[in-house]
XYZ file of C-alpha atoms in Angstrom:
626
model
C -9.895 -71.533 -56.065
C -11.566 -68.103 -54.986
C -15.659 -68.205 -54.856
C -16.053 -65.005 -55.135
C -13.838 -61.909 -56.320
C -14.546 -58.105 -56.990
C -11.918 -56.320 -59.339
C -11.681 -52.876 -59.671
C -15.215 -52.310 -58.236
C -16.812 -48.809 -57.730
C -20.348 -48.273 -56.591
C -21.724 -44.953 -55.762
C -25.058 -43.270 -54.157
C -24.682 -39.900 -55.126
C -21.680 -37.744 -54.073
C -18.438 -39.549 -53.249
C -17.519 -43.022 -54.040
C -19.109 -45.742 -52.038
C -16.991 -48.379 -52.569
C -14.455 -47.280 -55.309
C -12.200 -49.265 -56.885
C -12.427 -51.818 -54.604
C -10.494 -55.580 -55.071
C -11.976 -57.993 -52.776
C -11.287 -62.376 -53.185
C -13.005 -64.765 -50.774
C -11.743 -68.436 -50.661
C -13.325 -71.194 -49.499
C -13.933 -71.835 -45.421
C -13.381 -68.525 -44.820
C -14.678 -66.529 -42.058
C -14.333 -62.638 -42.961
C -15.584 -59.960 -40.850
C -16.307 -56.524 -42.672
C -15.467 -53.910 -40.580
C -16.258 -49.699 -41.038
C -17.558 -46.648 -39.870
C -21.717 -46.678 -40.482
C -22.611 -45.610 -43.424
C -19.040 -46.836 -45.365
C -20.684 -49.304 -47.740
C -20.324 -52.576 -45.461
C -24.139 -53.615 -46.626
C -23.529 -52.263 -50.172
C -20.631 -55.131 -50.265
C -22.831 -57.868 -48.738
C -25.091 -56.674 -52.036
C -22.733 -57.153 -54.252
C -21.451 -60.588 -53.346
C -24.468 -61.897 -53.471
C -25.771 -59.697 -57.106
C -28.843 -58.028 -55.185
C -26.993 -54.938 -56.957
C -23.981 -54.326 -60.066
C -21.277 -52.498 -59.799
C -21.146 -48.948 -61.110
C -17.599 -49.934 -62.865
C -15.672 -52.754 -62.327
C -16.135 -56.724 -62.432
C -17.529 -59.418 -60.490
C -16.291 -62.997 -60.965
C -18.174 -65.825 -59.455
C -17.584 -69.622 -59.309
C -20.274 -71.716 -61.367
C -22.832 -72.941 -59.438
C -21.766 -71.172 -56.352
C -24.692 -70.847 -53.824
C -24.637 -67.449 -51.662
C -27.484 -66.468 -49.431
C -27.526 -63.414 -47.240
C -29.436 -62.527 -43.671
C -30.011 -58.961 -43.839
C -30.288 -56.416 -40.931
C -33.888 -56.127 -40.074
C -36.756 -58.858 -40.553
C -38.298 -58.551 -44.034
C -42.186 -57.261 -43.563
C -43.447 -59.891 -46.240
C -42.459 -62.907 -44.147
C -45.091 -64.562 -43.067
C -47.241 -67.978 -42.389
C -45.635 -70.417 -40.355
C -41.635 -71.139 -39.290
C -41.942 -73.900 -42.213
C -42.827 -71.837 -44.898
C -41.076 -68.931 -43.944
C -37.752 -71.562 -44.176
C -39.252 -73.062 -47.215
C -39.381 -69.994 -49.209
C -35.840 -70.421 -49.017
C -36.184 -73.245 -51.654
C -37.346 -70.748 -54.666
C -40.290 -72.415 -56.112
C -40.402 -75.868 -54.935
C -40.013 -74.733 -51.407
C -43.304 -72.381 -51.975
C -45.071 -75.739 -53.162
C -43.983 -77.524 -50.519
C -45.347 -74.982 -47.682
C -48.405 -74.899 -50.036
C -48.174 -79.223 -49.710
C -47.552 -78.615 -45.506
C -50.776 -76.193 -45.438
C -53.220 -77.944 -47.393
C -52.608 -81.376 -45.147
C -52.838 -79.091 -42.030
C -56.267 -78.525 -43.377
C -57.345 -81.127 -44.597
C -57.795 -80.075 -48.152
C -57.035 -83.237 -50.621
C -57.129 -81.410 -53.802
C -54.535 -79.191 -52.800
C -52.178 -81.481 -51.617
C -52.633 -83.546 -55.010
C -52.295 -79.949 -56.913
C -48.672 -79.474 -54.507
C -47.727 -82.904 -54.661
C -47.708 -83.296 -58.675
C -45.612 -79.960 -58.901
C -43.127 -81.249 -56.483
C -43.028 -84.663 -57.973
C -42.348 -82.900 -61.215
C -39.614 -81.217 -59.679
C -37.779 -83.955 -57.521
C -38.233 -81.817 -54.625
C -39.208 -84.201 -51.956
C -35.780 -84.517 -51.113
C -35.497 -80.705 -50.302
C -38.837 -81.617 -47.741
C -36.431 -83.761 -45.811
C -33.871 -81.014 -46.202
C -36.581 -78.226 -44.417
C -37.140 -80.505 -41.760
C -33.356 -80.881 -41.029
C -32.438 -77.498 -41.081
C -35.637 -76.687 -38.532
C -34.232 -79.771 -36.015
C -30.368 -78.470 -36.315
C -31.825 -74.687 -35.376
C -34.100 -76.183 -32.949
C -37.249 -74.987 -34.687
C -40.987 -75.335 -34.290
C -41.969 -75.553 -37.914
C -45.827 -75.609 -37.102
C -45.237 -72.001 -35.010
C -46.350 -68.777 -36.355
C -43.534 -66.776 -37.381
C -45.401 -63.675 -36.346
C -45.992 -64.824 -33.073
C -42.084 -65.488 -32.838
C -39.821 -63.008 -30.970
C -37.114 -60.780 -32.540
C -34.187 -62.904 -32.031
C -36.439 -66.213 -33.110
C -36.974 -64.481 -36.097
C -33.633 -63.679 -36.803
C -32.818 -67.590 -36.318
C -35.718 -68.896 -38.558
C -34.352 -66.009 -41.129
C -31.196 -68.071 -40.430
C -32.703 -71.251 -41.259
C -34.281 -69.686 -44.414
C -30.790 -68.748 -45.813
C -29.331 -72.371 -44.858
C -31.463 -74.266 -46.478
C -30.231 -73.914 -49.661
C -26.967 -75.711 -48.953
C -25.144 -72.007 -49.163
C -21.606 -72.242 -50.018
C -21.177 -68.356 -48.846
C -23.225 -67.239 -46.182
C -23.285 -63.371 -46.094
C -25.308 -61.938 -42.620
C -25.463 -58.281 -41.848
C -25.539 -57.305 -38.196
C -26.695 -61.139 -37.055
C -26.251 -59.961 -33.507
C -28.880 -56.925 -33.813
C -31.584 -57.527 -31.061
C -30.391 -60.945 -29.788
C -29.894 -61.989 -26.027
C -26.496 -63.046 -24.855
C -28.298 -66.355 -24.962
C -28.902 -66.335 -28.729
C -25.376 -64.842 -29.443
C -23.703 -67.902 -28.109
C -25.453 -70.136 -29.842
C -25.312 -68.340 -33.184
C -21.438 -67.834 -32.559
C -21.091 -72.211 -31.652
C -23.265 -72.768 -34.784
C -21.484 -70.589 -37.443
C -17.814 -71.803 -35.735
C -18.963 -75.289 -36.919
C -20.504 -74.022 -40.715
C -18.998 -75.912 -43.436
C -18.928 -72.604 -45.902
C -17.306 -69.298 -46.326
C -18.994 -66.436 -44.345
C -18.855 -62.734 -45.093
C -20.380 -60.909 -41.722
C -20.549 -57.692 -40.403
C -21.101 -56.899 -36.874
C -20.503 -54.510 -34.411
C -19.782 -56.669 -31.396
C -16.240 -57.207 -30.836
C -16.331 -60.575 -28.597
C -18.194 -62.175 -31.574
C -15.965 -61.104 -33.951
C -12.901 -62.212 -32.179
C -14.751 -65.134 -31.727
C -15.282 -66.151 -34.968
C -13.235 -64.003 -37.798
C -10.100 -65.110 -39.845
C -9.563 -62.216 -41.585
C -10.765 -58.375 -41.505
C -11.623 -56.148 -44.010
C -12.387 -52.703 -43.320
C -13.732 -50.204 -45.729
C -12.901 -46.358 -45.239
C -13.422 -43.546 -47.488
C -14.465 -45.570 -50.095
C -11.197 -48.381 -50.333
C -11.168 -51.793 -48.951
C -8.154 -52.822 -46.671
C -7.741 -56.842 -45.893
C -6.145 -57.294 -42.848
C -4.975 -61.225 -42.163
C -5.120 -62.219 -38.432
C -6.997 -61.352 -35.287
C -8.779 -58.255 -34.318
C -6.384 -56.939 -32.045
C -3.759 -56.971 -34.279
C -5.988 -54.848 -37.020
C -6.370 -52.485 -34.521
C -2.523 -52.211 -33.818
C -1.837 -52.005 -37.541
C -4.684 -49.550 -37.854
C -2.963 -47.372 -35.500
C 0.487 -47.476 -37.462
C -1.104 -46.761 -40.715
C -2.934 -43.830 -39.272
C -0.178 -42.533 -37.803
C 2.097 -42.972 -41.374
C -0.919 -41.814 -43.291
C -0.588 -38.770 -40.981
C 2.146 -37.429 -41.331
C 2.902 -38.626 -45.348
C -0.404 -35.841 -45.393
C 1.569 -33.321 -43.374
C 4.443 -33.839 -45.888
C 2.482 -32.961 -48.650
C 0.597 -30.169 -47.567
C 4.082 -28.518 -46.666
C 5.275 -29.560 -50.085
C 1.982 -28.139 -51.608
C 2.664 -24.803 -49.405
C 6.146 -24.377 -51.066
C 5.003 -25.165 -54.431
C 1.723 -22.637 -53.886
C 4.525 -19.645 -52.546
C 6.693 -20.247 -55.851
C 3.708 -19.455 -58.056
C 2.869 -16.470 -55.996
C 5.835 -15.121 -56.690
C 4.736 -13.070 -59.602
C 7.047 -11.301 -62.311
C 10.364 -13.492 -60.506
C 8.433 -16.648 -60.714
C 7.474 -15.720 -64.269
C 11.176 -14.815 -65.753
C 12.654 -18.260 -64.220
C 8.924 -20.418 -65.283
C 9.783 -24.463 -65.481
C 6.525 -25.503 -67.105
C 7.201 -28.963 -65.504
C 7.235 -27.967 -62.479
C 3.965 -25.952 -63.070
C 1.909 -29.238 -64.383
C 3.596 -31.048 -61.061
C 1.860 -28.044 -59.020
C -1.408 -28.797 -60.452
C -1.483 -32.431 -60.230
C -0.507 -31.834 -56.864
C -3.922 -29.481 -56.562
C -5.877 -32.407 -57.953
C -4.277 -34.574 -55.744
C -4.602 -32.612 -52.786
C -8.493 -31.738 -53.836
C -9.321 -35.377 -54.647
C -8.057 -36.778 -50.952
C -11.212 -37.790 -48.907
C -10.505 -37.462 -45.426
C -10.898 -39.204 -42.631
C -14.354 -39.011 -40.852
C -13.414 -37.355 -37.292
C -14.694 -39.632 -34.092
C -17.637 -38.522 -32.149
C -16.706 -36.227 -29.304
C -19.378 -36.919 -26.529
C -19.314 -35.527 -23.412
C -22.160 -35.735 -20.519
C -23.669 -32.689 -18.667
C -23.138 -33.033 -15.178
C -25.936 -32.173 -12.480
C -25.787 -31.738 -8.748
C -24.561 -35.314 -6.969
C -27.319 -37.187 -5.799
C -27.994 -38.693 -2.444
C -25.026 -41.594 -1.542
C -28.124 -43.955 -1.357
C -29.485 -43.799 -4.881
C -32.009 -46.325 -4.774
C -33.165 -48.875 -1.226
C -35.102 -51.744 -2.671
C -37.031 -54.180 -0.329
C -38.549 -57.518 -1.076
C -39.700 -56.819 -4.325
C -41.895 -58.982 -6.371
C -43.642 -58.203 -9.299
C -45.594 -60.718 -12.335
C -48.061 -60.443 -14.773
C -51.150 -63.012 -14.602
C -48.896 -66.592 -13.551
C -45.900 -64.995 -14.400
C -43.158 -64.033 -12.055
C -40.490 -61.728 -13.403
C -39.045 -60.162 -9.571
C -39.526 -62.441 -6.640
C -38.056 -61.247 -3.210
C -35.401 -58.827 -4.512
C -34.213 -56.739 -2.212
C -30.583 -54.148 -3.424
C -28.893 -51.156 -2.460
C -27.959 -48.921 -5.290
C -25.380 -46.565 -4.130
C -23.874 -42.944 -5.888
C -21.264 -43.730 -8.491
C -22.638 -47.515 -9.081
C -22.321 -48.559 -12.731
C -24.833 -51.741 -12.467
C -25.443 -53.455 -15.801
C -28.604 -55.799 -16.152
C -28.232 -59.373 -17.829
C -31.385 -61.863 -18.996
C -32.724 -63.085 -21.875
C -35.625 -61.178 -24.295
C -38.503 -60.936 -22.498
C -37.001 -61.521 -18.976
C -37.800 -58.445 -17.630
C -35.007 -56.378 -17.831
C -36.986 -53.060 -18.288
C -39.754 -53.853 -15.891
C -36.822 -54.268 -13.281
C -35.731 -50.832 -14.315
C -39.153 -49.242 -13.678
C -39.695 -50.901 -10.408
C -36.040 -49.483 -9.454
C -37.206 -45.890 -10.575
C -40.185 -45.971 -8.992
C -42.265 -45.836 -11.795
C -43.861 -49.319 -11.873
C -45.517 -49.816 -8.537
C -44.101 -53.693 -7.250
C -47.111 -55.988 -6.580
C -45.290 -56.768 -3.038
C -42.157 -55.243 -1.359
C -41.019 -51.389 -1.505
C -38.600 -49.172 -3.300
C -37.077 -45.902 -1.306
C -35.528 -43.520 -3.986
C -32.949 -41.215 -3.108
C -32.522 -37.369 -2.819
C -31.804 -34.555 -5.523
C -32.056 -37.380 -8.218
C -31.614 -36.150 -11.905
C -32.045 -39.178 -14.536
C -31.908 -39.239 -18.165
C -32.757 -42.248 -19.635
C -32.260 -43.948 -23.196
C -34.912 -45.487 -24.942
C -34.031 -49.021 -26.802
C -36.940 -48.309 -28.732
C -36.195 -44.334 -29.371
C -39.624 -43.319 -28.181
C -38.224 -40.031 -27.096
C -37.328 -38.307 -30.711
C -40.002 -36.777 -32.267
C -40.594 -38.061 -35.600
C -41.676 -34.586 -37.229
C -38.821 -32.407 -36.022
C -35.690 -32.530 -37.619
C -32.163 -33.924 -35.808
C -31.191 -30.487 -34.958
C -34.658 -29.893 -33.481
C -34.912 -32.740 -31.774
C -31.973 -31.844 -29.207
C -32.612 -28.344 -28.829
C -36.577 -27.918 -29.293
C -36.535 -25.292 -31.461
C -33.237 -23.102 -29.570
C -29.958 -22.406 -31.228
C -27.760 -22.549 -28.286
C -28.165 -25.012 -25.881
C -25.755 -24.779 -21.661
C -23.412 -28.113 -21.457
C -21.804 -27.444 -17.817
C -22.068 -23.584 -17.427
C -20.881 -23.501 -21.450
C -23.372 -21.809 -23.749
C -22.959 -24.118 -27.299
C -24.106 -24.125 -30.760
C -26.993 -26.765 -31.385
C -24.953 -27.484 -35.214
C -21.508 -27.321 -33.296
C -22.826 -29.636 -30.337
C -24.278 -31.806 -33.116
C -21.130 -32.025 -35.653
C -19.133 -33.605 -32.162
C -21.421 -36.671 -32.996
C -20.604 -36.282 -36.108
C -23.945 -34.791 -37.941
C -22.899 -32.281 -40.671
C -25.041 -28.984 -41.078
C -26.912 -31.238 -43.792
C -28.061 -34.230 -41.550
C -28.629 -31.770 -38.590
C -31.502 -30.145 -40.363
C -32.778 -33.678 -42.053
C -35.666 -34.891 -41.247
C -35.163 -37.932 -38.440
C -36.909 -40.265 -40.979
C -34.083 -40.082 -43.477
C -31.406 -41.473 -40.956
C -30.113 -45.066 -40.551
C -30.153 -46.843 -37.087
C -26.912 -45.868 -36.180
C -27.276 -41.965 -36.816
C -30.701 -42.018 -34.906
C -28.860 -43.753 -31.648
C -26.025 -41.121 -32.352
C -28.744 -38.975 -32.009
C -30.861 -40.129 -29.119
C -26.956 -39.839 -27.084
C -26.680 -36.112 -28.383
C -30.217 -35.327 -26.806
C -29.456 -37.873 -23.542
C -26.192 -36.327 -23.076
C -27.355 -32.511 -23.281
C -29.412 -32.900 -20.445
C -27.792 -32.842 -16.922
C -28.247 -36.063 -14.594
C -26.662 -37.671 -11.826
C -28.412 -40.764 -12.927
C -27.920 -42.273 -16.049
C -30.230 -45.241 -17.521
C -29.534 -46.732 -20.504
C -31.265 -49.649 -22.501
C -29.469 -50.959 -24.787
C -27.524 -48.234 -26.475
C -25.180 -50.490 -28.285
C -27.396 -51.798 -31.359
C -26.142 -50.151 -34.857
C -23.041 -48.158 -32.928
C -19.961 -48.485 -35.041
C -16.987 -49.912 -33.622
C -15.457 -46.361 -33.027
C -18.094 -44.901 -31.322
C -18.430 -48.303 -28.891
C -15.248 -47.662 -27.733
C -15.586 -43.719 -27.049
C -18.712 -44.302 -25.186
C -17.187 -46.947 -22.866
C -14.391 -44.241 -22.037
C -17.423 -41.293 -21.585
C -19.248 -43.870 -19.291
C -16.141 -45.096 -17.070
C -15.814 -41.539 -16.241
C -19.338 -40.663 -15.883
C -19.347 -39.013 -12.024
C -23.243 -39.874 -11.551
C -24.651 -43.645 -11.429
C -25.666 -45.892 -14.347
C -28.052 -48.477 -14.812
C -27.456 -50.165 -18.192
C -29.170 -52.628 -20.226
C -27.249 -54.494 -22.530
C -26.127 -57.823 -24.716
C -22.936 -56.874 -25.815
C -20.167 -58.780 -23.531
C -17.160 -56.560 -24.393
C -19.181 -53.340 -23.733
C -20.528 -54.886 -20.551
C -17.002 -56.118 -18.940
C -15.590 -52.351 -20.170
C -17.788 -50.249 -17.999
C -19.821 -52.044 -15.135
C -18.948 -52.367 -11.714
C -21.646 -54.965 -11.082
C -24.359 -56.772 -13.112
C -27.914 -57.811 -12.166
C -28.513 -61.295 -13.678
C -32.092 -62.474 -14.181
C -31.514 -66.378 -13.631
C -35.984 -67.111 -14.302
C -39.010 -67.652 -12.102
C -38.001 -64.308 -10.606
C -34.582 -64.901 -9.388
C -32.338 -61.984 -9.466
C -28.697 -62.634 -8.789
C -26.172 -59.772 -8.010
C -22.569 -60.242 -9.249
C -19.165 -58.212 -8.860
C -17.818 -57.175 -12.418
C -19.171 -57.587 -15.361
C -20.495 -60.255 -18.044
C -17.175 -62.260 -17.424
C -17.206 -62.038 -13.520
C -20.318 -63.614 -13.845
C -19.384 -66.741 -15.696
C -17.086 -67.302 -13.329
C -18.992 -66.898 -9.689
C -22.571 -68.531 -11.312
C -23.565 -71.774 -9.861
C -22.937 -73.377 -13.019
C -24.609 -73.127 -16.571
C -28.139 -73.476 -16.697
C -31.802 -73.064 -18.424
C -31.826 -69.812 -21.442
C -29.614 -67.705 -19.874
C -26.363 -69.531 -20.512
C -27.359 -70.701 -23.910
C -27.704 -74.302 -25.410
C -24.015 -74.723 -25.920
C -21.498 -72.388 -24.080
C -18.208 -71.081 -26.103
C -15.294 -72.633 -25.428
C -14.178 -69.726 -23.477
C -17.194 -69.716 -21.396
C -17.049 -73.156 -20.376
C -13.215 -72.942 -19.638
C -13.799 -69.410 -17.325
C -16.646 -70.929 -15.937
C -15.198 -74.531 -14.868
C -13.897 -75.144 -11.644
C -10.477 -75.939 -11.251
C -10.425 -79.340 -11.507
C -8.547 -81.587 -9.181
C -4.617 -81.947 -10.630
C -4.265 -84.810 -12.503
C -1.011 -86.584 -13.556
C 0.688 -84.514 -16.769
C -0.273 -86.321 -20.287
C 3.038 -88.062 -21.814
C 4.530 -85.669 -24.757
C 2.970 -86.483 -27.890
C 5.719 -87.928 -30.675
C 7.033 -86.067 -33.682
C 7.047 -86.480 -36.751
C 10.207 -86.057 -38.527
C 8.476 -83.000 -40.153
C 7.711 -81.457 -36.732
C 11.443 -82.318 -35.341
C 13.224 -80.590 -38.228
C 10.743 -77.240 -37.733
C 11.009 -77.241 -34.063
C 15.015 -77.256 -34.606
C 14.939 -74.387 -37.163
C 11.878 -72.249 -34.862
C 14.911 -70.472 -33.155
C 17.008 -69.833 -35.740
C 13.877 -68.507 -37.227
C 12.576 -66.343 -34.142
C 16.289 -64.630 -34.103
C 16.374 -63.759 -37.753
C 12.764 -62.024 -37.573
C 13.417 -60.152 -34.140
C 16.638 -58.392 -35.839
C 14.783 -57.683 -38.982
C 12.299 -56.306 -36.762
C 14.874 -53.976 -34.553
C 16.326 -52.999 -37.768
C 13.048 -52.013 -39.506
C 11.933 -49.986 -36.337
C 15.682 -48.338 -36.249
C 15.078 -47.348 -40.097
C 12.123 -45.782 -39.439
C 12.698 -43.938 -36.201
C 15.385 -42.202 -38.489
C 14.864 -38.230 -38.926
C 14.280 -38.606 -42.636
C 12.035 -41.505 -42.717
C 8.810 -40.015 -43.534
C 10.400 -37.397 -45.998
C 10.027 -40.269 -48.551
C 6.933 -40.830 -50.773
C 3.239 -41.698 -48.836
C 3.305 -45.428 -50.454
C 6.828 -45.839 -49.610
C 5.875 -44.941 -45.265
C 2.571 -46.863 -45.710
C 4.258 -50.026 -47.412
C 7.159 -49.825 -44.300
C 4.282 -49.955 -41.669
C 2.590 -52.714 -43.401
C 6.275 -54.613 -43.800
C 6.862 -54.446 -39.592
C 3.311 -55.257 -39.179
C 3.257 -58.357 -40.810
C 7.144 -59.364 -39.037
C 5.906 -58.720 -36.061
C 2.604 -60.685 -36.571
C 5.052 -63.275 -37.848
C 6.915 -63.798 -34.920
C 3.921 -63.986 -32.776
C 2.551 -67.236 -34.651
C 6.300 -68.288 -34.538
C 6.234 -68.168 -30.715
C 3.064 -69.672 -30.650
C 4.069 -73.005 -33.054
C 7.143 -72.978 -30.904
C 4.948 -73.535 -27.756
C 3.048 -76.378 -29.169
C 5.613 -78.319 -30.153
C 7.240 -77.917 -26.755
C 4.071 -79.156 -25.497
């Protein structure tokens, strides 16, 4: 039975639909990732599973007694006291008395632990006390600590804790991965594999979704797509329905063209008038003005400055701490022209510091840094330090020009700013008024506008869409200068480094070929914050040794069920690779996508799911081989 569904929903902010007309059902233990460009409506749907808002139109059917809790994006400012009562307000009421019950015996105070304790009496609620203090040992909390004192991605894990403690059957969380360590991310990723609940989550890192999502859903242009299976095939199916989306468009604007020239035709089109086909023309206007199109993709592209020195940057013996502290202890690199070096640690490691002793910038407390000739750097800011809060997007890039030079090319600032997709509107906007992921868009328009041979970049991957992830990995694999880069997104790491700095604690620095992979696979072995409490099953199988061959296991028995499906498997594989071949011969034909829009889009769909189909079929064919 579904927990929660949405039928017929529309929701709006002004202008276009939001989210309209959407149908959405979520069953029970599932695991659905909500996928779309930023600003689509993925948090307005996170709202409206859990009733923070109502839908404009449209219905929403929930089980009885079905408990959702959500973990939004950032941390709310009203949190506060300690990690138990900021858990404990998860509880409603009860859980306020109980922090109330938890303070007053830190203190001391007797009359307010009588007041606490004869409100929680009255509400049975010392058995949600034992339930706080399980929820803090399975997250590995410090209930006495002060929240405020906490870092961000201990704060996003007490937040966790907070929406757990309820006993959630749906657990909606909205960018969980926002600000975390690689550290953090595997262990959220272990614990929500092993949740006994639906999720609903939206994220922008692709190894954690592929990690952990059953199903997609993607919202674009206001409609909600499910898409059953794994993240690579959505993005193969994406593809196809683009592509048949594509040209059913081009189909219909010619037809609209023909339509539009028989009107035209004055007195002749008068004397031979079929009023039918004169109503078709204009629901074919309405049509034609009612399609929302596609929102284009970002086109970056870096200015290039003189090339360096070979030798970028000669480090010697560095060593650098604050008080007791070691974060660098006898480092010594080479960073040569055309290195793409991305730094790995934990919040708090360092990471940054290591970047300003590398530049130069932060004098080391021992050793010495040589930095090379005819160096150009532009650097990105995690914490967007360099826009200017009272000048508007448009502003911001071009301080106060209307034409700014990109590699000898003199460019509009609006037409420079609509390739990263900012409309005239946004351009001249006031920076305050955009989300996370415009401002980053922004903070790459400035970066990228300014000529360098050596590009720094601290973690430019928080509230990116999807879309733009991937075109920036393609800029930066290009990118003829060298590029230091910051970053705790795995995928985006393994995509465009050459070579990773790992800071292992007590100021060891480790240098690795490749990226975030390479590195689980040449480490010593797993070990202290860095490789997290509990390793993914992937990491601990890349990162094992091979282990000394051992004699083959004996064939597990079948059952009589298994026998009779293993015997029919190739039967079954032959009948779905010819309806495949015949599908893709059908629609390879010349007059293929003359038919209707629904007609191309429902064929795509059709050899999508075949060929997704087969796949498993291969796959159950190889375990019962096995």
């Amino acid at each position: 039975m579904s927990l929660i569904q949405l039928l017929k929903a529309d929701y709006s902010v002004g202008g276009p639909l939001l989210l309209d007309g959407i149908d959405f059902t979520l069953d029970a233990n599932e695991r659905v990732c909500v996928v779309g460009r930023n600003g689509a409506g993925k948090s307005t749907l996170l709202r409206l599973l859990d009733g923070t808002i109502t839908p404009d139109d449209g219905e929403v059917r929930r089980q009885d007694s079905v408990r959702v809790a959500r973990l939004t994006q950032e941390v709310p400012q009203d949190a506060h006291g300690s990690v138990f009562d900021v858990v404990a307000a998860g509880l409603g009421e009860l859980g306020a008395q109980l922090a109330a019950f938890h303070r007053a015996a830190h203190d001391g105070d007797t009359d307010a632990m009588a007041r606490a304790q004869a409100r929680i009496e009255a509400g049975h609620g010392w058995d949600l006390d034992t339930r706080v203090g399980q929820t803090l040992s399975r997250l590995e909390l410090d209930g006495d600590a002060d929240f405020a004192a906490l870092s961000g991605g201990m704060k996003r894990r007490v937040l966790l804790a907070q929406a757990l403690v309820c006993a959630p059957d749906v657990l909606l969380l909205d960018e969980p991965t926002n600000h975390l360590d690689i550290a953090a991310i595997d262990w959220l990723q272990e614990f929500l594999r092993g949740f006994a609940g639906s999720i609903v989550f939206v994220t922008h890192d692709r190894r954690f979704l592929r990690e952990l999502a059953t199903r997609i859903v993607e919202i674009d242009r206001g409609r909600l797509t499910d898409w059953p299976g794994d993240y690579d095939n959505y993005l193969r199916r994406r593809e196809e329905r683009a592509h048949a989306e594509t040209q059913a468009n081009a189909l219909f604007d010619k037809r609209l063209a023909q339509e539009e020239a028989w009107i035209r035709q004055g007195i002749k089109a008068r004397r031979t008038r079929n009023e039918g086909r004169v109503r078709a023309l204009k629901a074919m206007r309405n049509e034609r003005a009612e399609r929302r199109e596609k929102t284009g993709s970002a086109k970056m592209q870096l200015a290039d400055a003189q090339a360096s020195g070979r030798k970028v940057v000669e480090a010697k013996d560095l060593a650098f701490g604050y008080g007791e502290r070691t974060l660098v202890k006898d480092f010594s690199t080479v960073v040569m022209r055309g290195d793409r070096i991305g730094i790995i640690g934990p919040n708090g490691a360092g990471k940054t510091t290591l970047i300003r002793l590398l530049l130069g910038q932060t004098p080391p407390d021992a050793g010495s840094v040589k930095i090379g000739q005819n160096l150009e750097i532009a650097y990105f800011d995690q914490y967007r330090a360099r826009l200017d809060e009272n000048l508007n997007a448009a502003d911001n890039v071009a301080e106060g020009r209307e034409f700014i030079e990109l590699n000898g090319k003199r460019t509009h600032i609006m037409g420079y700013l609509q390739d990263f997709l900012f409309s005239p509107e946004r351009a001249r906007a006031p920076i305050t008024r955009l989300s996370g992921g415009e401002r980053n868009r922004l903070l790459l328009a400035k970066l990228f506008a300014q000529p360098s041979n050596l590009l720094v970049m601290d973690e430019p991957t928080n509230d990116l869409d999807v879309e733009t992830l991937e075109l920036l990995e393609d800029l930066l694999a290009d990118y003829k200068g060298t590029l230091l880069l910051v970053s705790h997104d795995r995928e985006f790491l393994d995509n465009v480094v050459t070579s990773t700095l790992v800071l292992e604690g007590d100021g060891r620095i480790g240098e690795y070929v490749g990226g975030y992979a390479d590195w689980l696979r040449q480490r010593p072995a797993p070990r202290d914050a860095l490789a997290g409490a509990k390793p993914s099953s992937r990491s601990r199988s890349s990162a094992a040794a091979p282990a000394p061959s051992s004699p083959t296991p004996p064939r597990r028995k079948l059952s009589y069920k298994d026998q009779r499906e293993l015997q029919q498997l190739p039967a079954r594989i032959e009948q779905l690779e010819n309806d495949i071949a015949a599908r893709t011969e059908a629609m390879n034909a010349p007059d293929f996508y003359q038919q209707d829009s629904d007609v191309i889009v429902a064929a795509n769909e059709a050899l999508a799911d075949l060929q997704t189909e087969l796949e498993q079929a291969y796959a159950r064919w190889e375990e019962l081989e096995g």
